[in-house]
Short mmCIF file of C-alpha atoms in Angstrom, two decimals:
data_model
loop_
_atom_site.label_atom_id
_atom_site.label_comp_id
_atom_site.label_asym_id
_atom_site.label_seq_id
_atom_site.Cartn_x
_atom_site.Cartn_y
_atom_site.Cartn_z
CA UNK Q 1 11.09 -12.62 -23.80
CA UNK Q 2 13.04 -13.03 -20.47
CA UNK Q 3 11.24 -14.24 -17.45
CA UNK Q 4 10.72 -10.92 -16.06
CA UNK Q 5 8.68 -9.99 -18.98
CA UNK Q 6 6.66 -13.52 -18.73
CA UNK Q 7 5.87 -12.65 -15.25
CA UNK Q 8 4.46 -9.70 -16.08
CA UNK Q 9 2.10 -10.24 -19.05
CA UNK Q 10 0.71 -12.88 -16.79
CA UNK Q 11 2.07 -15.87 -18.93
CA UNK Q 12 4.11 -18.95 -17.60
CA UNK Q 13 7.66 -18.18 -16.28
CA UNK Q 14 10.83 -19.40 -14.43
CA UNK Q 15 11.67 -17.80 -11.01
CA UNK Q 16 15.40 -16.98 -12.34
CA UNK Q 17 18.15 -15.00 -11.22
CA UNK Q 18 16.20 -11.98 -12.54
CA UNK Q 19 13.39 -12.32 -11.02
CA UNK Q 20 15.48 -13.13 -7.38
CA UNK Q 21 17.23 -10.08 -8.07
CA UNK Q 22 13.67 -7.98 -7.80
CA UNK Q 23 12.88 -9.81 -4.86
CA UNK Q 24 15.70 -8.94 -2.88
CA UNK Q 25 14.18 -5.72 -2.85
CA UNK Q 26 11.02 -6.35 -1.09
CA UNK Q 27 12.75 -8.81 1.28
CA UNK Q 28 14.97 -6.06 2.24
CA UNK Q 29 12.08 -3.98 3.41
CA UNK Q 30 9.81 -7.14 4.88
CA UNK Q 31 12.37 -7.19 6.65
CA UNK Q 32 13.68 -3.96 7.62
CA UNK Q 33 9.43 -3.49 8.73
CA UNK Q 34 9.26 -6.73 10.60
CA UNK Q 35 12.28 -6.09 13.06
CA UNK Q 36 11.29 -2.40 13.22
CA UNK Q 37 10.08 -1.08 16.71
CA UNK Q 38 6.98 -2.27 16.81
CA UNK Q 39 5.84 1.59 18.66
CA UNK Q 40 7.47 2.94 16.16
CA UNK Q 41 4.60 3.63 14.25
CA UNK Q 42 6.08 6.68 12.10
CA UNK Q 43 8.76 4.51 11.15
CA UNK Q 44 6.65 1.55 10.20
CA UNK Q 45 4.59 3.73 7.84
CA UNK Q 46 7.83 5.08 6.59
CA UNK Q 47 8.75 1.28 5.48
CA UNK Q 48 5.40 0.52 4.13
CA UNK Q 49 5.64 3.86 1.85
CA UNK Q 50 8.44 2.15 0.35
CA UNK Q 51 7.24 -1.14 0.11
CA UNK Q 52 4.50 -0.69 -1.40
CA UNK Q 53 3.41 -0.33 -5.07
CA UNK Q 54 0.90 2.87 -3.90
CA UNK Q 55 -0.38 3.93 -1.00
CA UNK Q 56 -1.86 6.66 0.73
CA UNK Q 57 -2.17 6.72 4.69
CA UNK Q 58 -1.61 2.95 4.44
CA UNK Q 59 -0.74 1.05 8.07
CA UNK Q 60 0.37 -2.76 8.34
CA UNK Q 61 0.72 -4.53 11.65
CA UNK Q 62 3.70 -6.35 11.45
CA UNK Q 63 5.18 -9.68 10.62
CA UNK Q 64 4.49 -9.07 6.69
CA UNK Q 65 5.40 -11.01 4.37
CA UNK Q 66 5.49 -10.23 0.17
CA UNK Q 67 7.18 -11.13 -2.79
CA UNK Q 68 7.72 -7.66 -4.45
CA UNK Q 69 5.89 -5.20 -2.70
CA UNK Q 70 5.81 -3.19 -5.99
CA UNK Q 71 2.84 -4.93 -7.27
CA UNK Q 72 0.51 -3.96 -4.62
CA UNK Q 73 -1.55 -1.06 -4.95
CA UNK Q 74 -3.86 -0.15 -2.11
CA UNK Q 75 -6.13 2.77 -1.74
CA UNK Q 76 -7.24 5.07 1.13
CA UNK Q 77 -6.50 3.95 4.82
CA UNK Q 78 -6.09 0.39 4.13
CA UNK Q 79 -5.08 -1.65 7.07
CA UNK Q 80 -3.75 -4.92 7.24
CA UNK Q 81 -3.34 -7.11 11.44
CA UNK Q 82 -0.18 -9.52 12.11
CA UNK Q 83 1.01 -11.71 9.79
CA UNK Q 84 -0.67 -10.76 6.80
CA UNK Q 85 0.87 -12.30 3.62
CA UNK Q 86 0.41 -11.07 -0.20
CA UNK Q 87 2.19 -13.37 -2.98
CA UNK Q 88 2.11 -10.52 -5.69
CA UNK Q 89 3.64 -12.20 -8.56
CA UNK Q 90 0.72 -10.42 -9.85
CA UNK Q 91 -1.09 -7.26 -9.34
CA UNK Q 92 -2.75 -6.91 -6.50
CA UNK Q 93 -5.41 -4.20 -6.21
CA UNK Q 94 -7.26 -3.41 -3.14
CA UNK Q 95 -9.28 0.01 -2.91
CA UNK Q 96 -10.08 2.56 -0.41
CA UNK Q 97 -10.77 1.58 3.35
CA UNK Q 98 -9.48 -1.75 3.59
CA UNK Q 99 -9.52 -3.73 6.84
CA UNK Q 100 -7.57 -7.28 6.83
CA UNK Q 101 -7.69 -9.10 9.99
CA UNK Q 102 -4.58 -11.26 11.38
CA UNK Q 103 -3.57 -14.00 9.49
CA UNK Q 104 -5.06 -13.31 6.02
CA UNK Q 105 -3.29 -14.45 2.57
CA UNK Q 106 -3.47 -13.34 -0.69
CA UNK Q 107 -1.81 -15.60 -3.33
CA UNK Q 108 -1.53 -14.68 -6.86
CA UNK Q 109 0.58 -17.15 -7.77
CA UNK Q 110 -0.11 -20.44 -8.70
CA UNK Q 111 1.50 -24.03 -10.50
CA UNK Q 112 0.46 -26.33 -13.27
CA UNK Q 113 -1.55 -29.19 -11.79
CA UNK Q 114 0.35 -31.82 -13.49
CA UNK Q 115 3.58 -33.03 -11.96
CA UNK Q 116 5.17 -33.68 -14.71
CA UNK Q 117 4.92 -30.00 -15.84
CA UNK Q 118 5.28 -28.83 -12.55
CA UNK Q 119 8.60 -30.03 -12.04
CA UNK Q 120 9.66 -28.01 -15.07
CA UNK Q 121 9.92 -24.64 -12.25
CA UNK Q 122 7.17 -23.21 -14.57
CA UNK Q 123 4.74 -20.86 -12.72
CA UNK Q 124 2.01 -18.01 -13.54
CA UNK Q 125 0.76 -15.09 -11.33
CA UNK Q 126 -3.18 -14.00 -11.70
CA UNK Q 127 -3.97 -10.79 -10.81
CA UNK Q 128 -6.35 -10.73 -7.30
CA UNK Q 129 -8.86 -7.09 -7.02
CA UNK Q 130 -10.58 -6.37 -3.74
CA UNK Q 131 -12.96 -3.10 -4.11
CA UNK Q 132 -13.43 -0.25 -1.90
CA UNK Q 133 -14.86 -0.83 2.39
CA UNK Q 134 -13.86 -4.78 2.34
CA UNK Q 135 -13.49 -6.18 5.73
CA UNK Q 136 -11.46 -9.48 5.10
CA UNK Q 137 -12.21 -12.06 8.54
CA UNK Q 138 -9.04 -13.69 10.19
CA UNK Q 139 -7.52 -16.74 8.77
CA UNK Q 140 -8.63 -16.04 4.87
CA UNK Q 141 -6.88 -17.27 2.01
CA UNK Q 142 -7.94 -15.15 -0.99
CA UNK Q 143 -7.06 -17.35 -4.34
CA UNK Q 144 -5.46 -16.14 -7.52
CA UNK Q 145 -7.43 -14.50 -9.71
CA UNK Q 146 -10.49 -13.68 -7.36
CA UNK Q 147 -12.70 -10.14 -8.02
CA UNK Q 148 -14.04 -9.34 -4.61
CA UNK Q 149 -16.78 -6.21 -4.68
CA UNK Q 150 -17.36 -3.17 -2.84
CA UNK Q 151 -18.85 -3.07 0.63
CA UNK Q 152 -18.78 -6.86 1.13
CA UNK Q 153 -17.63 -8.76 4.37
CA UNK Q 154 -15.30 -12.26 4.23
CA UNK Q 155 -16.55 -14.15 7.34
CA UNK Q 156 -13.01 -15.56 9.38
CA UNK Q 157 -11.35 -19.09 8.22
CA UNK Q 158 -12.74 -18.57 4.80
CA UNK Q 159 -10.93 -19.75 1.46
CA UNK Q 160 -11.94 -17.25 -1.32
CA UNK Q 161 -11.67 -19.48 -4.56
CA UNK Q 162 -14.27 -17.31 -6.96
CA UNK Q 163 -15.20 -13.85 -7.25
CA UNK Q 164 -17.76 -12.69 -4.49
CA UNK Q 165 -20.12 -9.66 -5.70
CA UNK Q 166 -20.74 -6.13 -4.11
CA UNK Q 167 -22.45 -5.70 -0.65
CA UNK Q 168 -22.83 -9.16 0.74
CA UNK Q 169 -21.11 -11.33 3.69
CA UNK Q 170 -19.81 -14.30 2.21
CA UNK Q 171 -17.87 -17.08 4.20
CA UNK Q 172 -16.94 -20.69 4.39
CA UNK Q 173 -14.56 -23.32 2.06
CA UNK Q 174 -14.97 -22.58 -0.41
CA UNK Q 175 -16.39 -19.30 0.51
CA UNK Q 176 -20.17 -18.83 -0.63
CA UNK Q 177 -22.51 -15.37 -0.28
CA UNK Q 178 -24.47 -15.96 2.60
CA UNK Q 179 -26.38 -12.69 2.48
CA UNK Q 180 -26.89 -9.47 1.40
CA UNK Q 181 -25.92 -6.39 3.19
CA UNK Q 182 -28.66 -3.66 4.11
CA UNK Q 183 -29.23 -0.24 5.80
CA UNK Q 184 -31.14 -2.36 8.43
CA UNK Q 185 -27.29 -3.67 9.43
CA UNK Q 186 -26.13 -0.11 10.32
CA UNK Q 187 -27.60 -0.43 13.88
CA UNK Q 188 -25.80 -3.29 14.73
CA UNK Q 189 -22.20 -3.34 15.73
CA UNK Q 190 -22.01 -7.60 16.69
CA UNK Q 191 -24.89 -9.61 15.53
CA UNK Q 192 -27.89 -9.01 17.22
CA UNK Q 193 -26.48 -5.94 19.63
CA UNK Q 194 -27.54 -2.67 18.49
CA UNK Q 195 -25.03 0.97 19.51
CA UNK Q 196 -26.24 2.47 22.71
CA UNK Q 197 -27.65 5.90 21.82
CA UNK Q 198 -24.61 7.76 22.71
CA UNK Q 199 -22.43 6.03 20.41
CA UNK Q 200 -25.19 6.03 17.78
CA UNK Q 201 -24.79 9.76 17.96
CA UNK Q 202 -21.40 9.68 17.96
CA UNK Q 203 -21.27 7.25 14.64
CA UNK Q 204 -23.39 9.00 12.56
CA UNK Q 205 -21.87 12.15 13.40
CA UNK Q 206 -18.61 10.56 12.05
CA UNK Q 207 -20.00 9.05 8.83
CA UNK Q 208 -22.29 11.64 8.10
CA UNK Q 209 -25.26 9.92 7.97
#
């Protein structure tokens, strides 16, 4: 098998000329969107099209930063602040309504832990799958391999190292569930502050609820 091949039936590979080749790609683009006009925003979701494995209605602040770009597969209105980074030697599958606050990485790919294998340029990718309304917090590194559920909140500065279940807020290093999310939390927009009545209206209105 070539290396290419290796990389993607999620065994160990080299990071050969191959494989460099399909990167140029996506450093082309990372870096076509990062000098782009930054008001441009028809243009930057013209870049991110491309970039991207799918996408539909997808928006990236930029600086972003990826290895292939084809490997990523978001869903509905996925949105991703500055200086998000996504090491997609493997897939990486997020669903529909996405948010990713600045400074979050993803990292598929990973080394052996011994040195002496290490130095051999041998690597792996593991596949990382976020479900469907995930709010990631700032400053989260997401680890390869990690299954993180529908509905469920990543509190900010958190290091994601095992899968975290459906409807809960989980944060911390390494990042734990630290609750469960309920209809009692729709109310409440920051902790203890509840919407004013206006903007109640206004947000159930909009969610149908």
């Amino acid at each position: 098998m070539t290396h290419v091949e290796r990389r993607n039936l999620g065994l160990p590979y080299i990071s050969d000329d191959e494989v460099f080749e399909e990167q140029k790609i996506a450093r082309r683009l990372t870096q076509e969107l990062n000098t782009a006009d930054r008001a441009d925003f028809d243009k930057i979701r013209e870049i991110i099209k491309k970039l991207l494995g799918k996408s539909e209605n997808a928006f990236i602040n930029p600086p972003f930063y990826c290895d292939y770009g084809s490997h990523i597969e978001v869903g509905k209105n996925f949105f991703a602040n500055y200086n998000c980074t996504i090491i997609d030697v493997a897939k990486v599958t997020i669903g529909d309504n996405c948010q990713m606050a600045p400074n979050v990485s993803v990292y598929t790919a990973g080394h052996p832990i011994h040195p002496d294998v290490r130095n051999t340029l041998y690597e792996y990718g593991i596949e990382v799958e976020i479900g469907d309304n995930v709010w990631i917090g700032g400053n989260t590194t997401i680890c390869p391999g990690v299954h993180i559920g529908s509905n469920t909140v990543i509190g900010a500065g958190s290091v994601v190292t095992k899968d975290i279940p459906d409807w809960v807020v989980a944060a911390g290093n390494p990042c734990r569930v630290i609750r469960k999310i309920t209809e009692a939390d729709k109310k409440y927009y920051f902790r203890d502050r509840e919407f004013d009545e206006e903007t109640w209206e206004d947000v159930r209105k909009i969610g149908g609820f």
